[in-house]
XYZ file of C-alpha atoms in Angstrom:
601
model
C -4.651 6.126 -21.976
C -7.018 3.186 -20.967
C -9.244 4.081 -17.571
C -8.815 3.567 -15.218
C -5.002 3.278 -14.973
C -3.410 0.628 -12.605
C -1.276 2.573 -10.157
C 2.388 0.938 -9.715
C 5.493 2.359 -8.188
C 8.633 1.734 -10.797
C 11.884 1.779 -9.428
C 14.496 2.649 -11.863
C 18.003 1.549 -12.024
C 19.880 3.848 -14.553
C 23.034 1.641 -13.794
C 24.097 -0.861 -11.689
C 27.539 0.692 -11.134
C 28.647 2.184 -7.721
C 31.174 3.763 -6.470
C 31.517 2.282 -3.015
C 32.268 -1.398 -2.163
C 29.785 -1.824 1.114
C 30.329 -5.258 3.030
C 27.161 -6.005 3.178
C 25.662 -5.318 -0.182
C 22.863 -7.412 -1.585
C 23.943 -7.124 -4.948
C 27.288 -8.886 -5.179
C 29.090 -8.254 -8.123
C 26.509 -6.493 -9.960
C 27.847 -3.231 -9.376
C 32.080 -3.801 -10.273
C 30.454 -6.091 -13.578
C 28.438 -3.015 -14.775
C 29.426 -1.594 -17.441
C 29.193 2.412 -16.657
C 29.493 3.090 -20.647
C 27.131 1.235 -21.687
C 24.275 1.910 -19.293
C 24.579 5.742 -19.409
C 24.361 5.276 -23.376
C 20.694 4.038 -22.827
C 20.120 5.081 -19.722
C 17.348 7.826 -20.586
C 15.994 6.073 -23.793
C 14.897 2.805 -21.634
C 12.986 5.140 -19.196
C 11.604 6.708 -22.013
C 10.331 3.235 -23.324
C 9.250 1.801 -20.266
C 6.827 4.980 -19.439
C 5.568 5.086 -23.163
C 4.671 1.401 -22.622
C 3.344 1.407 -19.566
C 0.694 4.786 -20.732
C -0.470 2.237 -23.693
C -1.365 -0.315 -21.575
C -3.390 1.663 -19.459
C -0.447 1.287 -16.318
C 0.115 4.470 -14.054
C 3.777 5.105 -12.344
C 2.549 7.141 -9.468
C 6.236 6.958 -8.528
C 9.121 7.092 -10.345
C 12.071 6.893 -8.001
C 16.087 6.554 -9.363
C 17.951 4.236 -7.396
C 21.458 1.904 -8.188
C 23.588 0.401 -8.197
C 24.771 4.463 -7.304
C 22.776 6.787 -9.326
C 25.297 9.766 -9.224
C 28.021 7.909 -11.106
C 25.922 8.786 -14.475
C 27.403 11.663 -16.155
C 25.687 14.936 -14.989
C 24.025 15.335 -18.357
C 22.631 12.436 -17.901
C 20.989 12.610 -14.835
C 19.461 16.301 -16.183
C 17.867 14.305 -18.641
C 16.281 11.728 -16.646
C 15.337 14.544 -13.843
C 13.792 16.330 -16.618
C 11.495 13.066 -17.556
C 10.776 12.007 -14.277
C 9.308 15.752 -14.118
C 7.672 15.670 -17.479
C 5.827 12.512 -16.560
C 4.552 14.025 -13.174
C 2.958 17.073 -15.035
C 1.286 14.787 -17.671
C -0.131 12.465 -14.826
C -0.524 15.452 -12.337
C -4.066 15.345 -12.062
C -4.565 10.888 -11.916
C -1.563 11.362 -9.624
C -3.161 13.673 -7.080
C -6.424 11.994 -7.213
C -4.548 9.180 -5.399
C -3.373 10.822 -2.597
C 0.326 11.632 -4.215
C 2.273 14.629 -4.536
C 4.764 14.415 -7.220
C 6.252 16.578 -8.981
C 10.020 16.375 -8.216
C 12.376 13.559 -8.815
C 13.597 11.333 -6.507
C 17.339 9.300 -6.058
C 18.925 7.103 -3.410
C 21.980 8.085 -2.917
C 25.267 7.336 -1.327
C 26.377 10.956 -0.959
C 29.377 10.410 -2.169
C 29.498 13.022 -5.298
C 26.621 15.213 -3.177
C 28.793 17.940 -3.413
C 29.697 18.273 -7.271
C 25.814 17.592 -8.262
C 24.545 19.819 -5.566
C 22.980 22.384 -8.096
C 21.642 19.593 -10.393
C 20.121 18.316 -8.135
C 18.740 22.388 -6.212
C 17.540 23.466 -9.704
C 15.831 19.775 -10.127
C 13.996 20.133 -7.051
C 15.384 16.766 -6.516
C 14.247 15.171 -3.163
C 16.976 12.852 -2.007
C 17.302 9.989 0.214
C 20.952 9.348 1.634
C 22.519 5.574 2.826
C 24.909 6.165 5.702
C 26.221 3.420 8.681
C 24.960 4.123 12.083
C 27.369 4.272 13.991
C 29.774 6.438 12.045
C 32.966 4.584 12.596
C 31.272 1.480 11.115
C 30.218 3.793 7.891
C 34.083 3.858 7.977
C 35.188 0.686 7.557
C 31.910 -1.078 6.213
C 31.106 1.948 3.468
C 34.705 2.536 1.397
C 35.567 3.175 -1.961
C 36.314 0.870 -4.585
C 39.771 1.362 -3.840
C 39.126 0.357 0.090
C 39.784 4.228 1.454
C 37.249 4.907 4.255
C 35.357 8.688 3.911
C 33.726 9.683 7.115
C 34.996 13.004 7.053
C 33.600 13.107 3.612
C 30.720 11.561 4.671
C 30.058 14.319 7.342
C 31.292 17.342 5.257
C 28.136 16.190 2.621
C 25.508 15.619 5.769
C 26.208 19.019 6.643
C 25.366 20.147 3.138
C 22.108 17.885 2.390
C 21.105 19.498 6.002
C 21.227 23.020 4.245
C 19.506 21.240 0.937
C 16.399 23.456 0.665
C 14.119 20.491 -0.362
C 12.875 16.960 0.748
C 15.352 14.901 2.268
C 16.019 12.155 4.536
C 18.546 9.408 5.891
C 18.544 5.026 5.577
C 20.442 3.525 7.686
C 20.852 -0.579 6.936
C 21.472 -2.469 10.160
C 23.106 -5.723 10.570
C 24.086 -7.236 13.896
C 27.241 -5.137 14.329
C 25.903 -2.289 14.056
C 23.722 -2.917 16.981
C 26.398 -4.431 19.275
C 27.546 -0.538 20.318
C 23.328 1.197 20.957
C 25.338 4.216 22.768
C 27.669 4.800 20.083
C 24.552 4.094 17.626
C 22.898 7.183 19.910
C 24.989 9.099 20.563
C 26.057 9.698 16.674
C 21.939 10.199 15.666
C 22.538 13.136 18.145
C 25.530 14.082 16.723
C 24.279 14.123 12.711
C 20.850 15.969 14.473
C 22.854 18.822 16.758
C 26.406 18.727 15.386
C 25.989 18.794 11.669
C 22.493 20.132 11.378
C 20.416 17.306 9.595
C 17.105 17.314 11.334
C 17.217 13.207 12.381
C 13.174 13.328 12.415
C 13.690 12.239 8.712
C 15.156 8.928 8.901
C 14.066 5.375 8.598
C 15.997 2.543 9.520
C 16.488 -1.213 7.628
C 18.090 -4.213 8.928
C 20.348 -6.409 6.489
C 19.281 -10.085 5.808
C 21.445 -12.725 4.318
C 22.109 -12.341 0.347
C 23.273 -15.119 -1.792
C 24.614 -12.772 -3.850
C 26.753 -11.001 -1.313
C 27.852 -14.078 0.077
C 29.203 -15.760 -3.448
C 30.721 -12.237 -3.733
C 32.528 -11.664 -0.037
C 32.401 -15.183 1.017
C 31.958 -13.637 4.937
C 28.607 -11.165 4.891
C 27.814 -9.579 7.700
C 25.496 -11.589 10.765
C 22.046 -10.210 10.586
C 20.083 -8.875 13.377
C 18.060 -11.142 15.456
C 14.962 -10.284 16.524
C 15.667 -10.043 20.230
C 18.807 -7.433 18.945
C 15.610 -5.581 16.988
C 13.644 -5.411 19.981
C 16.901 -3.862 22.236
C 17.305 -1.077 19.505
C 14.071 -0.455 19.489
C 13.737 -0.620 23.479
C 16.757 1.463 23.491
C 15.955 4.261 20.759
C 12.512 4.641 22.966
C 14.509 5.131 26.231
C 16.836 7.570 24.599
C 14.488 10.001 22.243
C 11.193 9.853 23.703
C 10.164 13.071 25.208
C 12.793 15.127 23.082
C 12.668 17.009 19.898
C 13.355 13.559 18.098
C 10.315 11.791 19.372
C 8.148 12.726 16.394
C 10.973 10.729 13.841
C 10.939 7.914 16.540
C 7.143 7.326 16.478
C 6.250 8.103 12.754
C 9.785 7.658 10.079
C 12.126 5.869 12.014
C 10.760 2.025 11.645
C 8.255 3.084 8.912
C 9.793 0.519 6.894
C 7.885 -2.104 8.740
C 4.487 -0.701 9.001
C 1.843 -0.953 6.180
C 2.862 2.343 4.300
C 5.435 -0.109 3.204
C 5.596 -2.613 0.758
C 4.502 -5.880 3.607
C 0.964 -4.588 3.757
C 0.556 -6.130 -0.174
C -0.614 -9.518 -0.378
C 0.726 -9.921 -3.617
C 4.024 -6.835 -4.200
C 4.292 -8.279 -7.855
C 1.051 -6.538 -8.672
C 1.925 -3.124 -7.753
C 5.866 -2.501 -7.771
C 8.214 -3.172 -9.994
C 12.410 -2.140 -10.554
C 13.745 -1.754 -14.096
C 16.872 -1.696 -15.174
C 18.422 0.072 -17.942
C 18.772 -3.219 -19.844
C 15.459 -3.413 -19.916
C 15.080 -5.751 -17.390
C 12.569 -5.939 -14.745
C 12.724 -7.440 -11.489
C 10.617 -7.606 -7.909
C 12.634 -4.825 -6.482
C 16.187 -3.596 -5.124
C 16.155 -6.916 -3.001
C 15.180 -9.155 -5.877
C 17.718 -7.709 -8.453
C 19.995 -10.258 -10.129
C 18.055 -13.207 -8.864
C 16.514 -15.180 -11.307
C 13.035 -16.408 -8.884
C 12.379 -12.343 -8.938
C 13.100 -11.400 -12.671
C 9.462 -10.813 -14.782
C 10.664 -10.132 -18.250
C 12.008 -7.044 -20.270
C 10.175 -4.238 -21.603
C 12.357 -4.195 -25.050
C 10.785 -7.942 -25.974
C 7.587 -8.530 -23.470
C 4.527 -7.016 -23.154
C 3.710 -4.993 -19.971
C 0.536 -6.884 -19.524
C 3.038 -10.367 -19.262
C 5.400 -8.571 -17.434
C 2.754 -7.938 -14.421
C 1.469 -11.456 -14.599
C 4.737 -12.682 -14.588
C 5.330 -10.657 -11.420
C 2.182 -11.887 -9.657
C 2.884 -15.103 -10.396
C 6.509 -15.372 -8.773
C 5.633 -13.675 -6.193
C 2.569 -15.832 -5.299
C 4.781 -18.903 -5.999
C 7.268 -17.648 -3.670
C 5.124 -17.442 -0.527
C 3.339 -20.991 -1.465
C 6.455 -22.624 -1.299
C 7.223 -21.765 2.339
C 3.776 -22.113 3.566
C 1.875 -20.283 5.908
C 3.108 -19.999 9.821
C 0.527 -21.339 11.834
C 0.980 -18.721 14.430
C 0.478 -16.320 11.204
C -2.786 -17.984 10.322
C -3.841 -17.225 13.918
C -2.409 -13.570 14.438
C -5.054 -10.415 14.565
C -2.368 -8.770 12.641
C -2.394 -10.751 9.275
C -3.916 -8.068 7.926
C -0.836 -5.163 8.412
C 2.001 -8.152 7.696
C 0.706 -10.681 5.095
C 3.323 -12.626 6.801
C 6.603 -10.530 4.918
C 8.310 -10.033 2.217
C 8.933 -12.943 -0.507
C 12.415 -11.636 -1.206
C 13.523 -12.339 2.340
C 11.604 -15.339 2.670
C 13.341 -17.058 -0.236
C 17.172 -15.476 1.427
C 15.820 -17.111 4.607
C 14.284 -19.922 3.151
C 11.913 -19.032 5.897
C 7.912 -18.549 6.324
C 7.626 -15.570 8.496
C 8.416 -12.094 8.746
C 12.386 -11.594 9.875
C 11.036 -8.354 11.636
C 7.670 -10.080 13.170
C 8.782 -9.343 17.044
C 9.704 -5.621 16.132
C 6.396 -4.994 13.980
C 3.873 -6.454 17.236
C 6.184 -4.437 19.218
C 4.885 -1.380 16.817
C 1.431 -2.677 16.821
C 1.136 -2.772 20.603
C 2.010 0.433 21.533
C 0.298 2.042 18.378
C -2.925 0.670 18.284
C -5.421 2.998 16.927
C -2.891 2.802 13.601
C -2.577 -0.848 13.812
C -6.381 -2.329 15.269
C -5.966 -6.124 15.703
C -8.682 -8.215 14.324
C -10.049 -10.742 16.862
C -12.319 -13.484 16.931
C -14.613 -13.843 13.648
C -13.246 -10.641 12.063
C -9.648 -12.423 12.390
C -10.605 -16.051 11.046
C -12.536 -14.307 7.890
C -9.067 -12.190 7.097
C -7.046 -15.115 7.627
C -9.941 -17.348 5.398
C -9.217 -14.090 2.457
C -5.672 -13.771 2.922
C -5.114 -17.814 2.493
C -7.540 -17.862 -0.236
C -5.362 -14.870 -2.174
C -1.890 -15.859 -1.386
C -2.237 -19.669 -0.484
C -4.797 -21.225 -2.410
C -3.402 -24.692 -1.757
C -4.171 -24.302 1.756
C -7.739 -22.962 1.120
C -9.014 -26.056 -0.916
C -7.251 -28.110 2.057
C -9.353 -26.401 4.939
C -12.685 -27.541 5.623
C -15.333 -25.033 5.046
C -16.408 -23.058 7.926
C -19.547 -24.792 9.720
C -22.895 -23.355 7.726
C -25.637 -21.027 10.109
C -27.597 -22.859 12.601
C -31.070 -22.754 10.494
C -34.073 -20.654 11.448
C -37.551 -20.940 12.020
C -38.934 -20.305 8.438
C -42.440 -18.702 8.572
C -45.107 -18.939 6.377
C -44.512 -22.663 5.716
C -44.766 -22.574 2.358
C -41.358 -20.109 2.114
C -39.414 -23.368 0.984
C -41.417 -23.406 -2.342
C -39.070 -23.028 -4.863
C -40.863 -20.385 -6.826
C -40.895 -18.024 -3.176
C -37.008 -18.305 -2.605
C -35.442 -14.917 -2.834
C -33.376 -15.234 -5.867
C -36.354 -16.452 -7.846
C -38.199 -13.780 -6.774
C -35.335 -11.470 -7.780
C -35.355 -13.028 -11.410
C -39.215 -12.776 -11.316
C -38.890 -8.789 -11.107
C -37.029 -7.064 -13.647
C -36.480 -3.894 -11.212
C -35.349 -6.245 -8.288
C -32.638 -7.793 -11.493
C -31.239 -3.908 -11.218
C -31.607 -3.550 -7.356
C -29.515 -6.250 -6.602
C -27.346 -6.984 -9.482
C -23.244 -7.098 -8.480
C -22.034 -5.432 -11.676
C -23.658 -2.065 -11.553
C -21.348 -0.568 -8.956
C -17.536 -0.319 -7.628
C -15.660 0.959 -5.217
C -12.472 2.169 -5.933
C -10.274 2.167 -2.491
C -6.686 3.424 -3.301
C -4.931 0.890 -6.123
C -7.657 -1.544 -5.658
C -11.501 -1.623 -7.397
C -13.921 -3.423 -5.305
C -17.225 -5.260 -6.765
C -20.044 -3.960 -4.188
C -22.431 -6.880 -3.504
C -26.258 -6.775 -1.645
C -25.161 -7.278 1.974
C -28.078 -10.521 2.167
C -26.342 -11.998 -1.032
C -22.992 -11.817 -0.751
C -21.218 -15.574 0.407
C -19.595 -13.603 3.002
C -18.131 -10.025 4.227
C -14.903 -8.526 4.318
C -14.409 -5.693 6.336
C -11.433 -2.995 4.912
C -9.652 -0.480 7.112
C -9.784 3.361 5.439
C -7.350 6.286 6.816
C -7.799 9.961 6.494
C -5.825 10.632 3.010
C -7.045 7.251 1.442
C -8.687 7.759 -1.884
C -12.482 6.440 -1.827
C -14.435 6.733 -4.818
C -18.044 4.970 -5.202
C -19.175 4.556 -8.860
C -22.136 3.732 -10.836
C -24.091 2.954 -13.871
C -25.608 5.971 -14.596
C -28.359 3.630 -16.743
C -29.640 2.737 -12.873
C -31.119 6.101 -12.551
C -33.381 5.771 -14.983
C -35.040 2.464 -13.531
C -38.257 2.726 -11.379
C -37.837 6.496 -12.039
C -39.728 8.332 -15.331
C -37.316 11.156 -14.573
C -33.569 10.350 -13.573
C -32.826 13.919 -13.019
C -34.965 13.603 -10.128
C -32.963 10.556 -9.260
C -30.723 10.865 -6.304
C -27.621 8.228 -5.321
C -28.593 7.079 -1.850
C -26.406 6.546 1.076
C -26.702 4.637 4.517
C -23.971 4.395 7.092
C -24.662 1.966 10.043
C -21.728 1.023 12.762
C -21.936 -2.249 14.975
C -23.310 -0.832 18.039
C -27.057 -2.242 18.429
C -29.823 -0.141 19.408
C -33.588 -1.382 19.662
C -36.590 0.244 17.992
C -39.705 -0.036 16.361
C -42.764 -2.022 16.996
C -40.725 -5.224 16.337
C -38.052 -4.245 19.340
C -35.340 -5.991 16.797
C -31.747 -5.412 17.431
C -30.169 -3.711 14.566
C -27.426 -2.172 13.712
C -27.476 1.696 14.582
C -27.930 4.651 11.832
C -25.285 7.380 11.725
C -26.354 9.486 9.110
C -27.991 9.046 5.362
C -26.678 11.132 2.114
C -28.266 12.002 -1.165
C -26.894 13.261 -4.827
C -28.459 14.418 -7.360
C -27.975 12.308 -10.250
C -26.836 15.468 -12.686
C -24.817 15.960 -9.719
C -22.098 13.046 -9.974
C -18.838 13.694 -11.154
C -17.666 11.613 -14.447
C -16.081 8.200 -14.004
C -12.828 6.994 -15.453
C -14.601 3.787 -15.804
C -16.232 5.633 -19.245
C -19.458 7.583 -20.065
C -21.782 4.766 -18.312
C -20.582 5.302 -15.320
C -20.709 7.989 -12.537
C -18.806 9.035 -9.634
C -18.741 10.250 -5.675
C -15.731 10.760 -3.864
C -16.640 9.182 -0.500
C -13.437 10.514 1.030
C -14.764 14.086 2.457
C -17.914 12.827 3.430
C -16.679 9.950 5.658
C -14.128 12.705 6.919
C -16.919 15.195 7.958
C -18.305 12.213 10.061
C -14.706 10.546 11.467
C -15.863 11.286 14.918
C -18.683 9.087 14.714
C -16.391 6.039 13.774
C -15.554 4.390 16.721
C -12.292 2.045 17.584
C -13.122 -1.463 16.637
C -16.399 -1.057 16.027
C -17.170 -2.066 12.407
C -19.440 0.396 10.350
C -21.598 -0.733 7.369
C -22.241 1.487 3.795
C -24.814 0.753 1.982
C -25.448 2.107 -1.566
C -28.257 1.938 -3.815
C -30.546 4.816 -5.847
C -33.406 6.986 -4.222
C -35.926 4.991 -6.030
C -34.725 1.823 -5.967
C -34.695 2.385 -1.997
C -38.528 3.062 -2.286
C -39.243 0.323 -4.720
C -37.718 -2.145 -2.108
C -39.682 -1.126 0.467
C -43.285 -0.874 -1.574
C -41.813 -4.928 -2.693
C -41.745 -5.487 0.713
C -45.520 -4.566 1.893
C -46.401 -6.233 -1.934
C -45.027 -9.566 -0.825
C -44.967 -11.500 2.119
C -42.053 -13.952 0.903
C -39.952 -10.807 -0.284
C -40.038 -9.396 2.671
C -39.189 -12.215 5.274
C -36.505 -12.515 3.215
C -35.410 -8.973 2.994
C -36.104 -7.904 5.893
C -32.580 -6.398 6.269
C -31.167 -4.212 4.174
C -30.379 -5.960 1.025
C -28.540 -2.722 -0.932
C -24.997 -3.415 -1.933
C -22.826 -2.611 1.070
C -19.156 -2.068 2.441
C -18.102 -2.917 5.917
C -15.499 -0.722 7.305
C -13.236 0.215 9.697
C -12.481 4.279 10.344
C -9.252 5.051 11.586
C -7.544 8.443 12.569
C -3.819 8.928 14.256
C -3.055 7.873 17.590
């Protein structure tokens, strides 16, 4: 396998066939067209395929999750196969897989319940963790949720909760939302209490979802259900804090039940088509469960395109998407850019609308949670917004002016302007100062994303990131910078210096600087390898900025700065060498990342 592997989270539809005929279902006719025959024929050699694929093009699945259509109307022998794969593929990847932060070794299916019963053992000896639809309130999953034949199954429905309660491994409840099911909150409550103390499912483990309008479902029912508004968003959620706060279902109120609209979800991407993906057993791919079947979402098939035009493709349509409904100006302008990205392109194009259809609910989970959700203000917030525009809407980007340039400063010794004493010539002048400062030499690897690492004096400007306990950090390096300034690189050491934005006064100068936490050293011989390839070398930053979470403080920003033992000293025997170098670099010029540190409310 190529390294380092893309992460990406593959959905897979084994059919589009289901056994229920929900109101309100995004997928129109999709699931009475399917052919049932047919897709459990290939059902298992497409997954196959796709995974085989995506390994020789260097492409991770962290997460392989089952989903329909209605997964459990597959023959049983069947869905032991693709169990079996899904596991097989976590054991092969077990060890990339943990190093970001996953734990996967069991399937996973959405599931309407409806057959829980007859595949209950399937899915015990699979380990399989399962994630069940039902209507809140019940009597609604009664006459919104029936068969294909129009009988309504609550009892059913029930007699199945009570089993998946008993299921001995990971499980939880969706619940989709549209305006009716809001218009009766007590009934809503009342029956969360019921499924929790009645029939024994521990209601913690839910999330909730709120239906938005689906072309599909309308050319298919012709009448879908009204969506929520976001004033009937706010009352549930208004109303769920009234009702569970306080009791033993306040821990699934604050952290599962509206996890769906905080960044562990799929909003806090700027561009989704670069990191998740749903394929069908045809071999087609599409955007997700919300994009299936429409033709703006579909990025190719894995029987006849490449993987690597299948992700481009996906970027692309995505990015397309949000350019053509702009940017909101009260998006452009909100400290919270950065856990939204303004929402998902899917709805956007249903909506044919800019903005978020859950934006009152989210600052609603912002404001009373904000040590998880830190608003950017001021310059921190018009630099995001400056990123974020020039990512998703690059239109808008050349159309902005450019922000005004410093105020100059008194330049001292005169002659400073000469060409030759300008601080990138005297970079190019000195081969060591080439390898001090040069961009390429080391990355940061921050979850699914690699980050060039840039001198903090050269760089055109600074973006700061936010990092949470669990995040994967990993610095790396060209091991051939150990050997420069240094006759022995096993004597060599990676140096580390982390600052935070709260200004302290020393030295004979009295300057105002930024203040020193603490400074690390490694051994060169003491790196781990890099999956970037023998050249490279690697620390996992992760424990050590753990060890030293306490000194991160709430909305102060904190500076790293990386460079080698001896480069550090060559910098500062440049600076008492040369007048010009050191105006200049007065500073720190090592390559740097600016940071926010954040740990649960």
């Amino acid at each position: 396998m190529n390294a380092p592997s893309r992460p990406v989270h593959l959905l897979y539809v084994p059919t589009l066939a289901c056994n229920l005929g929900c109101s309100y279902c995004y997928l129109g006719t999709q699931t009475t067209e399917a052919k049932l025959k047919e897709d459990s024929a290939r059902a298992v050699s497409t997954l196959r395929h796709a995974l085989t694929a995506l390994d020789e093009a260097g492409v991770l699945a962290f997460n392989v999750s089952l989903h329909g259509g209605e997964v459990t109307t597959l023959p049983p022998a069947v869905l032991d196969e693709l169990f079996s794969m899904v596991r097989a593929h976590y054991l092969k990847h077990f060890d990339a897989i943990s190093a970001l932060g996953h734990k996967k070794l069991a399937p996973h299916i959405k599931t309407n319940l409806y057959k829980f019963a007859p595949l209950y053992d399937l899915f015990d000896r699979h380990k399989v963790s399962i994630s069940a639809s039902i209507d809140l309130p019940l009597k609604l999953h009664e006459e919104h949720r029936r068969t294909l034949g129009g009988k309504g199954w609550r009892d059913l429905a029930c007699d199945n909760l009570r089993r998946l309660a008993a299921y001995p491994h990971a499980k939880k409840i969706s619940a989709t939302l549209a305006a009716e099911h809001l218009a009766d909150l007590p009934a809503l409550i009342d029956d969360i209490w019921y499924i929790h103390r009645d029939l024994g499912f521990d209601m913690n483990q839910m999330n909730l979802m709120f239906a938005f309008p689906s072309a599909l479902n309308t050319a298919a029912r012709g009448n879908p259900l009204a969506p929520a508004d976001e004033a009937t968003q706010l009352a549930l959620y208004d109303a769920l804090n009234a009702a569970f706060a306080g009791t033993e279902l306040e821990e699934g109120l604050r952290r599962n039940w509206f996890d769906e609209f905080t960044p562990s979800y799929c909003t806090n991407a700027i561009n989704c088509g670069e990191r998740f993906y749903l394929l069908q057993s045809d071999g087609n791919v599409y955007s997700c469960v919300r994009g299936q079947g429409l033709p703006e979402f579909h990025y190719g098939n894995v029987f006849t395109d490449s993987v690597d035009t299948i992700l481009a493709t996906g970027a692309r349509k995505i990015a397309t998407i949000h350019q053509q409904f702009g940017l909101a100006n009260d998006c452009r302008a909100c400290g919270h850019l950065a856990q939204c990205h303004s929402g998902c392109a899917v709805v956007k194009f249903q909506r044919q609308h800019a903005k978020s259809y859950t934006c009152q609910l989210q600052k609603a989970l912002y404001r009373d949670y904000p040590q998880r959700f830190p608003a950017l203000a001021g310059d921190e917030q018009a630099a995001y917004a400056r990123h974020y525009i020039a990512r998703a809407h690059p239109g808008l980007a050349i159309a902005e002016p450019p922000p005004p340039p410093a105020p100059a400063a008194l330049v001292l010794p005169s002659d400073l302007v000469d060409a030759k004493n300008g601080l990138r010539a005297l970079i190019a002048a000195d081969p060591i100062l080439v390898e001090l400062y040069r961009a390429d030499a080391w990355r940061l690897e921050l979850n699914d994303e690699w980050l060039a690492l840039e001198s903090q004096i050269l760089r055109a400007r600074a973006d700061c990131h936010t990092l949470l306990p669990g995040d994967q950090i990993r610095l790396h390096l060209r091991r051939e910078l150990f050997a420069v300034a240094c006759t022995e690189p096993v004597r060599n050491t990676v140096y580390l210096q982390v600052l935070r934005d709260t200004p302290v006064v020393y030295g004979d100068e009295q300057r105002s600087k930024q203040e020193h936490l603490f400074t690390y050293q490694r051994f060169a011989n003491c790196l781990s390898d890099s999956p970037l390839g023998d050249d490279w070398a690697m620390l996992d930053l992760a424990p050590l900025l753990a060890l030293h979470a306490p000194l991160f403080q709430r909305g102060v920003r904190n500076n790293l700065l990386v460079t080698t033992g001896y480069l550090r000293d060559y910098h500062y025997q440049k600076q008492k060498a040369n007048a010009f170098y050191h105006v200049q670099a007065i500073n720190l010029p090592f390559q740097n990342l600016e940071f926010h540190y954040l740990t649960e409310a």
